[in-house]
PDB file of C-alpha atoms in Angstrom:
ATOM      1  CA  UNK A  72     168.784 181.018 104.921  1.00 61.00           C
ATOM      2  CA  UNK A  73     170.416 184.088 103.289  1.00 62.00           C
ATOM      3  CA  UNK A  74     170.893 187.273 105.242  1.00 70.00           C
ATOM      4  CA  UNK A  75     167.657 189.209 105.659  1.00 84.00           C
ATOM      5  CA  UNK A  76     165.533 186.178 104.711  1.00 95.00           C
ATOM      6  CA  UNK A  77     163.161 184.729 107.287  1.00 97.00           C
ATOM      7  CA  UNK A  78     160.682 181.877 107.229  1.00 97.00           C
ATOM      8  CA  UNK A  79     157.296 182.861 108.630  1.00 98.00           C
ATOM      9  CA  UNK A  80     153.814 181.510 109.189  1.00 98.00           C
ATOM     10  CA  UNK A  81     151.121 184.086 108.468  1.00 98.00           C
ATOM     11  CA  UNK A  82     148.334 184.091 111.045  1.00 96.00           C
ATOM     12  CA  UNK A  83     146.165 187.085 110.130  1.00 94.00           C
ATOM     13  CA  UNK A  84     145.501 189.913 107.677  1.00 94.00           C
ATOM     14  CA  UNK A  85     146.051 193.507 108.841  1.00 91.00           C
ATOM     15  CA  UNK A  86     143.542 196.277 108.075  1.00 81.00           C
ATOM     16  CA  UNK A  87     145.653 197.409 105.091  1.00 82.00           C
ATOM     17  CA  UNK A  88     145.700 193.923 103.576  1.00 89.00           C
ATOM     18  CA  UNK A  89     149.201 192.788 104.552  1.00 94.00           C
ATOM     19  CA  UNK A  90     149.669 189.358 106.086  1.00 96.00           C
ATOM     20  CA  UNK A  91     150.670 189.372 109.757  1.00 97.00           C
ATOM     21  CA  UNK A  92     153.352 186.999 111.031  1.00 98.00           C
ATOM     22  CA  UNK A  93     155.738 186.890 113.975  1.00 97.00           C
ATOM     23  CA  UNK A  94     159.450 186.229 114.197  1.00 96.00           C
ATOM     24  CA  UNK A  95     160.635 183.712 116.792  1.00 93.00           C
ATOM     25  CA  UNK A  96     161.358 186.726 119.038  1.00 93.00           C
ATOM     26  CA  UNK A  97     157.654 187.667 118.897  1.00 95.00           C
ATOM     27  CA  UNK A  98     158.251 190.742 116.722  1.00 96.00           C
ATOM     28  CA  UNK A  99     155.392 191.402 114.268  1.00 97.00           C
ATOM     29  CA  UNK A 100     156.209 191.295 110.554  1.00 98.00           C
ATOM     30  CA  UNK A 101     153.808 192.607 107.884  1.00 97.00           C
ATOM     31  CA  UNK A 102     154.149 190.894 104.500  1.00 97.00           C
ATOM     32  CA  UNK A 103     151.987 191.999 101.540  1.00 94.00           C
ATOM     33  CA  UNK A 104     150.368 189.382  99.292  1.00 95.00           C
ATOM     34  CA  UNK A 105     150.309 186.656 101.942  1.00 96.00           C
ATOM     35  CA  UNK A 106     147.340 184.754 103.366  1.00 96.00           C
ATOM     36  CA  UNK A 107     146.495 183.290 106.777  1.00 96.00           C
ATOM     37  CA  UNK A 108     148.064 179.844 107.043  1.00 97.00           C
ATOM     38  CA  UNK A 109     150.755 180.593 104.450  1.00 98.00           C
ATOM     39  CA  UNK A 110     154.250 179.368 105.249  1.00 98.00           C
ATOM     40  CA  UNK A 111     156.494 181.867 103.430  1.00 98.00           C
ATOM     41  CA  UNK A 112     160.042 183.050 102.939  1.00 98.00           C
ATOM     42  CA  UNK A 113     160.284 186.840 103.165  1.00 98.00           C
ATOM     43  CA  UNK A 114     163.066 189.397 102.988  1.00 97.00           C
ATOM     44  CA  UNK A 115     162.957 191.959 105.787  1.00 96.00           C
ATOM     45  CA  UNK A 116     162.890 195.398 104.156  1.00 94.00           C
ATOM     46  CA  UNK A 117     161.997 197.760 106.988  1.00 93.00           C
ATOM     47  CA  UNK A 118     162.489 197.669 110.749  1.00 93.00           C
ATOM     48  CA  UNK A 119     160.611 200.033 113.036  1.00 95.00           C
ATOM     49  CA  UNK A 120     160.620 200.237 116.814  1.00 92.00           C
ATOM     50  CA  UNK A 121     157.748 197.772 117.264  1.00 92.00           C
ATOM     51  CA  UNK A 122     157.354 195.974 113.915  1.00 96.00           C
ATOM     52  CA  UNK A 123     159.024 195.014 110.654  1.00 97.00           C
ATOM     53  CA  UNK A 124     157.923 194.813 107.042  1.00 96.00           C
ATOM     54  CA  UNK A 125     158.934 192.079 104.645  1.00 96.00           C
ATOM     55  CA  UNK A 126     158.721 191.398 100.913  1.00 94.00           C
ATOM     56  CA  UNK A 127     157.382 188.017  99.851  1.00 95.00           C
ATOM     57  CA  UNK A 128     160.088 185.907  98.235  1.00 96.00           C
ATOM     58  CA  UNK A 129     158.444 182.491  98.086  1.00 95.00           C
ATOM     59  CA  UNK A 130     155.317 180.713  99.317  1.00 97.00           C
ATOM     60  CA  UNK A 131     156.444 177.347 100.718  1.00 97.00           C
ATOM     61  CA  UNK A 132     152.864 176.246 101.361  1.00 97.00           C
ATOM     62  CA  UNK A 133     149.654 178.179 100.870  1.00 96.00           C
ATOM     63  CA  UNK A 134     146.971 178.701 103.484  1.00 96.00           C
ATOM     64  CA  UNK A 135     143.403 177.478 103.022  1.00 94.00           C
ATOM     65  CA  UNK A 136     142.143 180.870 101.788  1.00 94.00           C
ATOM     66  CA  UNK A 137     144.842 181.396  99.133  1.00 96.00           C
ATOM     67  CA  UNK A 138     143.823 181.417  95.466  1.00 96.00           C
ATOM     68  CA  UNK A 139     145.593 182.276  92.224  1.00 94.00           C
ATOM     69  CA  UNK A 140     145.004 185.966  91.408  1.00 93.00           C
ATOM     70  CA  UNK A 141     143.076 186.549  88.179  1.00 92.00           C
ATOM     71  CA  UNK A 142     145.074 189.611  87.125  1.00 93.00           C
ATOM     72  CA  UNK A 143     148.388 189.133  85.351  1.00 93.00           C
ATOM     73  CA  UNK A 144     149.616 192.424  86.880  1.00 93.00           C
ATOM     74  CA  UNK A 145     148.857 191.383  90.475  1.00 92.00           C
ATOM     75  CA  UNK A 146     152.454 190.745  91.564  1.00 89.00           C
ATOM     76  CA  UNK A 147     153.669 194.172  90.372  1.00 91.00           C
ATOM     77  CA  UNK A 148     150.557 196.359  90.805  1.00 90.00           C
ATOM     78  CA  UNK A 149     149.867 198.263  94.016  1.00 86.00           C
ATOM     79  CA  UNK A 150     146.089 197.819  93.786  1.00 85.00           C
ATOM     80  CA  UNK A 151     143.877 194.842  94.619  1.00 86.00           C
ATOM     81  CA  UNK A 152     145.901 193.771  97.641  1.00 86.00           C
ATOM     82  CA  UNK A 153     143.485 190.959  98.544  1.00 91.00           C
ATOM     83  CA  UNK A 154     143.074 189.325  95.134  1.00 91.00           C
ATOM     84  CA  UNK A 155     145.132 186.312  96.260  1.00 94.00           C
ATOM     85  CA  UNK A 156     142.456 185.479  98.878  1.00 95.00           C
ATOM     86  CA  UNK A 157     139.203 183.649  98.279  1.00 94.00           C
ATOM     87  CA  UNK A 158     136.007 185.678  98.702  1.00 92.00           C
ATOM     88  CA  UNK A 159     135.213 184.429 102.220  1.00 93.00           C
ATOM     89  CA  UNK A 160     138.734 185.194 103.480  1.00 94.00           C
ATOM     90  CA  UNK A 161     138.607 188.665 101.889  1.00 93.00           C
ATOM     91  CA  UNK A 162     135.266 189.438 103.531  1.00 93.00           C
ATOM     92  CA  UNK A 163     136.409 188.221 106.961  1.00 92.00           C
ATOM     93  CA  UNK A 164     139.575 190.355 106.669  1.00 92.00           C
ATOM     94  CA  UNK A 165     137.586 193.444 105.601  1.00 91.00           C
ATOM     95  CA  UNK A 166     135.017 193.032 108.393  1.00 92.00           C
ATOM     96  CA  UNK A 167     137.741 192.557 111.001  1.00 90.00           C
ATOM     97  CA  UNK A 168     139.597 195.602 109.629  1.00 87.00           C
ATOM     98  CA  UNK A 169     136.512 197.822 109.962  1.00 88.00           C
ATOM     99  CA  UNK A 170     135.728 196.538 113.453  1.00 89.00           C
ATOM    100  CA  UNK A 171     139.319 196.952 114.680  1.00 87.00           C
ATOM    101  CA  UNK A 172     139.671 200.423 113.138  1.00 86.00           C
ATOM    102  CA  UNK A 173     136.460 201.633 114.797  1.00 88.00           C
ATOM    103  CA  UNK A 174     137.714 200.287 118.125  1.00 89.00           C
ATOM    104  CA  UNK A 175     141.278 201.610 117.794  1.00 86.00           C
ATOM    105  CA  UNK A 176     140.548 205.078 116.420  1.00 88.00           C
ATOM    106  CA  UNK A 177     137.031 205.741 117.647  1.00 83.00           C
ATOM    107  CA  UNK A 178     137.043 203.680 120.821  1.00 87.00           C
ATOM    108  CA  UNK A 179     133.780 202.134 119.629  1.00 83.00           C
ATOM    109  CA  UNK A 180     132.957 198.448 119.931  1.00 86.00           C
ATOM    110  CA  UNK A 181     129.893 198.216 117.736  1.00 86.00           C
ATOM    111  CA  UNK A 182     128.632 195.374 115.619  1.00 87.00           C
ATOM    112  CA  UNK A 183     128.765 195.962 111.878  1.00 88.00           C
ATOM    113  CA  UNK A 184     126.509 194.513 109.238  1.00 91.00           C
ATOM    114  CA  UNK A 185     128.064 191.651 107.301  1.00 91.00           C
ATOM    115  CA  UNK A 186     129.840 192.726 104.130  1.00 91.00           C
ATOM    116  CA  UNK A 187     128.205 191.274 101.052  1.00 91.00           C
ATOM    117  CA  UNK A 188     130.402 190.235  98.140  1.00 89.00           C
ATOM    118  CA  UNK A 189     129.962 191.817  94.728  1.00 87.00           C
ATOM    119  CA  UNK A 190     127.543 189.963  92.472  1.00 88.00           C
ATOM    120  CA  UNK A 191     130.282 189.312  89.909  1.00 88.00           C
ATOM    121  CA  UNK A 192     133.846 188.220  90.678  1.00 85.00           C
ATOM    122  CA  UNK A 193     135.228 190.384  87.829  1.00 89.00           C
ATOM    123  CA  UNK A 194     134.329 193.759  86.335  1.00 90.00           C
ATOM    124  CA  UNK A 195     132.543 195.023  89.437  1.00 89.00           C
ATOM    125  CA  UNK A 196     134.673 198.025  90.447  1.00 88.00           C
ATOM    126  CA  UNK A 197     133.319 201.394  89.409  1.00 89.00           C
ATOM    127  CA  UNK A 198     136.141 203.309  91.073  1.00 89.00           C
ATOM    128  CA  UNK A 199     139.911 202.974  90.729  1.00 88.00           C
ATOM    129  CA  UNK A 200     142.740 205.151  92.000  1.00 86.00           C
ATOM    130  CA  UNK A 201     145.413 206.429  89.646  1.00 87.00           C
ATOM    131  CA  UNK A 202     148.808 207.865  90.472  1.00 87.00           C
ATOM    132  CA  UNK A 203     149.982 211.040  88.714  1.00 88.00           C
ATOM    133  CA  UNK A 204     153.598 211.654  87.680  1.00 87.00           C
ATOM    134  CA  UNK A 205     155.246 214.425  85.682  1.00 88.00           C
ATOM    135  CA  UNK A 206     157.429 213.427  82.778  1.00 84.00           C
ATOM    136  CA  UNK A 207     158.866 215.698  80.118  1.00 90.00           C
ATOM    137  CA  UNK A 208     156.562 218.573  81.072  1.00 92.00           C
ATOM    138  CA  UNK A 209     153.400 216.459  80.936  1.00 92.00           C
ATOM    139  CA  UNK A 210     151.297 214.692  83.527  1.00 91.00           C
ATOM    140  CA  UNK A 211     150.939 210.938  83.197  1.00 89.00           C
ATOM    141  CA  UNK A 212     148.264 208.954  85.042  1.00 88.00           C
ATOM    142  CA  UNK A 213     148.499 205.247  85.703  1.00 88.00           C
ATOM    143  CA  UNK A 214     148.381 202.460  88.226  1.00 90.00           C
ATOM    144  CA  UNK A 215     151.049 202.583  90.909  1.00 88.00           C
ATOM    145  CA  UNK A 216     153.576 199.810  91.399  1.00 89.00           C
ATOM    146  CA  UNK A 217     153.538 197.655  94.507  1.00 86.00           C
ATOM    147  CA  UNK A 218     157.091 198.867  95.189  1.00 82.00           C
ATOM    148  CA  UNK A 219     158.932 201.905  93.949  1.00 79.00           C
ATOM    149  CA  UNK A 220     157.855 205.278  92.593  1.00 78.00           C
ATOM    150  CA  UNK A 221     157.293 204.358  88.942  1.00 83.00           C
ATOM    151  CA  UNK A 222     153.938 203.859  87.303  1.00 89.00           C
ATOM    152  CA  UNK A 223     152.919 200.435  86.073  1.00 89.00           C
ATOM    153  CA  UNK A 224     151.868 200.085  82.452  1.00 86.00           C
ATOM    154  CA  UNK A 225     148.542 198.239  82.756  1.00 89.00           C
ATOM    155  CA  UNK A 226     146.624 197.536  79.571  1.00 88.00           C
ATOM    156  CA  UNK A 227     143.615 195.997  81.306  1.00 90.00           C
ATOM    157  CA  UNK A 228     142.237 195.604  84.811  1.00 92.00           C
ATOM    158  CA  UNK A 229     139.923 192.613  85.253  1.00 93.00           C
ATOM    159  CA  UNK A 230     138.209 194.147  88.297  1.00 91.00           C
ATOM    160  CA  UNK A 231     137.362 197.534  86.774  1.00 91.00           C
ATOM    161  CA  UNK A 232     134.044 197.993  84.977  1.00 89.00           C
TER     162      UNK A 232
END
């Protein structure tokens, strides 16, 4: 394998939506756009004291909850970080994220009501977040890229109303 590339098996989804894997040493690696059960090749892009971050290079084999994203901008856009997961896997990840956040930050171990999926798979979002940039003395609003500071030119978003 090339320098900086690692092969990983994703075992969970973190509260922010990144896949969670471990190196052979036991070190945690967060890799966006991965699913539990995925066997992936990732490039390590950031090393902190207790964890690393990687960028997905290739999915060798997909986990049971992986689906093809419906949006053609998915691989470049910074929004919709769970669109590559089926509905059940998304809901389980979101419920676990809420429960773990309440426990970690608030010290509270309380049961939460089950999250219900939207009635429609597409066109259900009534709120989106835009990034603002200044260019040539004007403000430009747009979707933010998954990586880098530039805006992404998105002509349509299948999840927005």
